[in-house]
Amino acid sequence: MFFLKSLPTRNVLIEYKKRFPNMDIEAVESALNLLRQASLLERHLDAYFSTQGLSQLRFLILIVLDRENRKASLKSSDIADRLDISRPVMTRTIQALEKAKAVRISEDEFDGRAKVVSLTDCGRSILYNSLPGYYDIIRDFMERNRDSTVS
């Protein structure tokens, strides 16, 4: 999350450019605006997911499992790699999703040490019920910020 609420003015960036000649003012300005917009969107999504009994991470795990529906299940380590999160965080989150009956955890038939995770009907229902609001938030956010987005 990006916490800088008040972005530096162009004059401030010009002053930094004097001290740091390799600085690209336009690139820094664009990146800071992009980070700020992404942070605002993330906050909107966090608030929405909390109304759905989800977190962004739980939502993303359900998405990964759903989009890979050609496979019956995925190893939790594969899900962690797709989301770029640590194994311990993945383990705790998947256990919480199992407790909520959104996923099923079972032994890998080829590797007894590994666990595989599959999406349950309940999990798919939770995901599909949350997707319309998720897409609405993204659409509304992009419409409000269309002129300020970086191209």
Coordinates of C-alpha atoms in Angstrom, one line a residue:
M1 CA 0.0 0.0 0.0
F2 CA 1.2 3.5 -0.8
F3 CA 0.8 5.9 2.1
L4 CA 1.9 9.2 0.5
K5 CA -1.3 11.2 0.4
S6 CA 0.1 14.5 -0.7
L7 CA 2.3 13.9 -3.7
P8 CA 5.2 16.3 -4.4
T9 CA 4.6 19.2 -6.7
R10 CA 6.4 19.6 -10.0
N11 CA 8.5 22.4 -8.3
V12 CA 9.6 20.0 -5.6
L13 CA 10.6 17.4 -8.3
I14 CA 12.5 20.1 -10.2
E15 CA 14.5 20.8 -7.0
Y16 CA 15.3 17.2 -6.6
K17 CA 16.3 17.0 -10.3
K18 CA 19.0 19.7 -9.5
R19 CA 20.5 17.4 -6.8
F20 CA 19.9 14.2 -8.7
P21 CA 20.4 14.8 -12.4
N22 CA 19.6 11.3 -13.5
M23 CA 16.1 11.7 -12.2
D24 CA 13.4 11.6 -14.8
I25 CA 10.7 14.1 -13.6
E26 CA 7.9 12.7 -15.8
A27 CA 8.7 9.1 -14.9
V28 CA 8.7 9.9 -11.1
E29 CA 5.5 12.0 -11.4
S30 CA 3.7 9.3 -13.4
A31 CA 4.9 6.5 -11.1
L32 CA 3.8 8.4 -7.9
N33 CA 0.4 9.0 -9.4
L34 CA 0.0 5.4 -10.4
L35 CA 1.0 4.2 -6.9
R36 CA -1.4 6.6 -5.4
Q37 CA -4.3 5.5 -7.6
A38 CA -3.5 1.8 -7.1
S39 CA -3.5 2.4 -3.3
L40 CA -6.9 4.0 -3.5
L41 CA -8.3 1.1 -5.5
E42 CA -6.8 -1.4 -3.1
R43 CA -8.5 0.4 -0.2
H44 CA -11.9 0.3 -2.0
L45 CA -11.4 -3.4 -2.7
D46 CA -10.4 -4.2 0.9
A47 CA -13.5 -2.5 2.1
Y48 CA -15.7 -4.4 -0.4
F49 CA -14.1 -7.8 0.4
S50 CA -14.7 -7.3 4.1
T51 CA -18.4 -7.0 3.4
Q52 CA -18.2 -10.3 1.6
G53 CA -16.4 -12.1 4.4
L54 CA -13.2 -12.2 2.4
S55 CA -9.8 -10.6 2.2
Q56 CA -8.0 -9.8 -1.0
L57 CA -5.8 -12.8 -0.4
R58 CA -8.7 -15.2 0.1
F59 CA -10.4 -13.8 -3.0
L60 CA -7.2 -14.2 -5.0
I61 CA -6.8 -17.8 -3.8
L62 CA -10.4 -18.6 -4.9
I63 CA -9.7 -16.9 -8.3
V64 CA -6.5 -18.9 -8.9
L65 CA -8.3 -22.2 -8.0
D66 CA -11.3 -21.2 -10.2
R67 CA -9.3 -20.2 -13.3
E68 CA -7.3 -23.4 -13.1
N69 CA -10.5 -25.5 -13.2
R70 CA -9.1 -27.9 -15.8
K71 CA -7.1 -29.3 -12.9
A72 CA -9.0 -30.9 -10.0
S73 CA -6.7 -29.2 -7.5
L74 CA -3.4 -27.4 -7.0
K75 CA -0.6 -27.8 -4.6
S76 CA -0.7 -25.0 -2.0
S77 CA 2.9 -24.2 -3.0
D78 CA 1.7 -23.7 -6.6
I79 CA -0.9 -21.2 -5.5
A80 CA 1.6 -19.4 -3.3
D81 CA 3.9 -19.1 -6.3
R82 CA 1.1 -17.7 -8.5
L83 CA 0.3 -15.1 -5.8
D84 CA 3.9 -14.4 -4.7
I85 CA 3.2 -14.9 -1.1
S86 CA 5.1 -16.9 1.6
R87 CA 4.3 -20.5 2.3
P88 CA 3.3 -19.9 6.0
V89 CA 0.8 -17.1 5.0
M90 CA -0.6 -19.4 2.3
T91 CA -0.9 -22.3 4.8
R92 CA -2.8 -20.2 7.3
T93 CA -5.1 -18.6 4.7
I94 CA -5.9 -21.9 3.1
Q95 CA -6.7 -23.4 6.5
A96 CA -9.1 -20.5 7.1
L97 CA -10.7 -21.1 3.8
E98 CA -11.1 -24.8 4.6
K99 CA -12.7 -23.9 7.9
A100 CA -15.2 -21.7 5.9
K101 CA -15.8 -24.7 3.6
A102 CA -14.6 -22.7 0.6
V103 CA -11.7 -25.2 -0.2
R104 CA -10.9 -28.8 0.4
I105 CA -7.4 -29.8 1.5
S106 CA -6.2 -33.3 0.7
E107 CA -3.1 -35.4 0.3
D108 CA -1.3 -35.3 -3.1
E109 CA -1.7 -38.7 -4.6
F110 CA 1.8 -38.5 -6.1
D111 CA 3.6 -36.9 -3.1
G112 CA 2.5 -37.9 0.3
R113 CA 4.2 -34.9 1.9
A114 CA 2.4 -32.3 -0.3
K115 CA -1.2 -31.0 0.2
V116 CA -3.5 -30.2 -2.7
V117 CA -6.3 -27.7 -2.6
S118 CA -9.5 -27.7 -4.5
L119 CA -12.3 -25.3 -4.8
T120 CA -15.6 -26.5 -3.3
D121 CA -19.1 -25.6 -4.5
C122 CA -19.3 -23.3 -1.5
G123 CA -16.1 -21.6 -2.4
R124 CA -17.1 -21.2 -6.1
S125 CA -20.4 -19.7 -4.8
I126 CA -18.6 -17.2 -2.6
L127 CA -16.3 -16.2 -5.4
Y128 CA -19.1 -15.8 -8.0
N129 CA -21.2 -13.8 -5.6
S130 CA -18.4 -11.4 -5.0
L131 CA -17.3 -11.0 -8.6
P132 CA -20.1 -8.6 -9.8
G133 CA -19.3 -6.1 -7.0
Y134 CA -15.5 -6.5 -7.6
Y135 CA -16.0 -5.7 -11.3
D136 CA -18.3 -2.8 -10.5
I137 CA -15.7 -1.3 -8.2
I138 CA -13.0 -1.6 -10.9
R139 CA -15.2 -0.2 -13.6
D140 CA -16.3 2.8 -11.5
F141 CA -12.8 3.5 -10.3
M142 CA -11.4 3.5 -13.8
E143 CA -14.2 5.7 -15.1
R144 CA -13.5 8.2 -12.3
N145 CA -9.8 8.1 -13.0
R146 CA -9.7 7.7 -16.7
D147 CA -8.2 11.1 -17.4
S148 CA -5.6 10.7 -14.6
T149 CA -4.4 7.2 -15.4
V150 CA -0.9 6.8 -16.8
S151 CA -0.8 5.6 -20.4

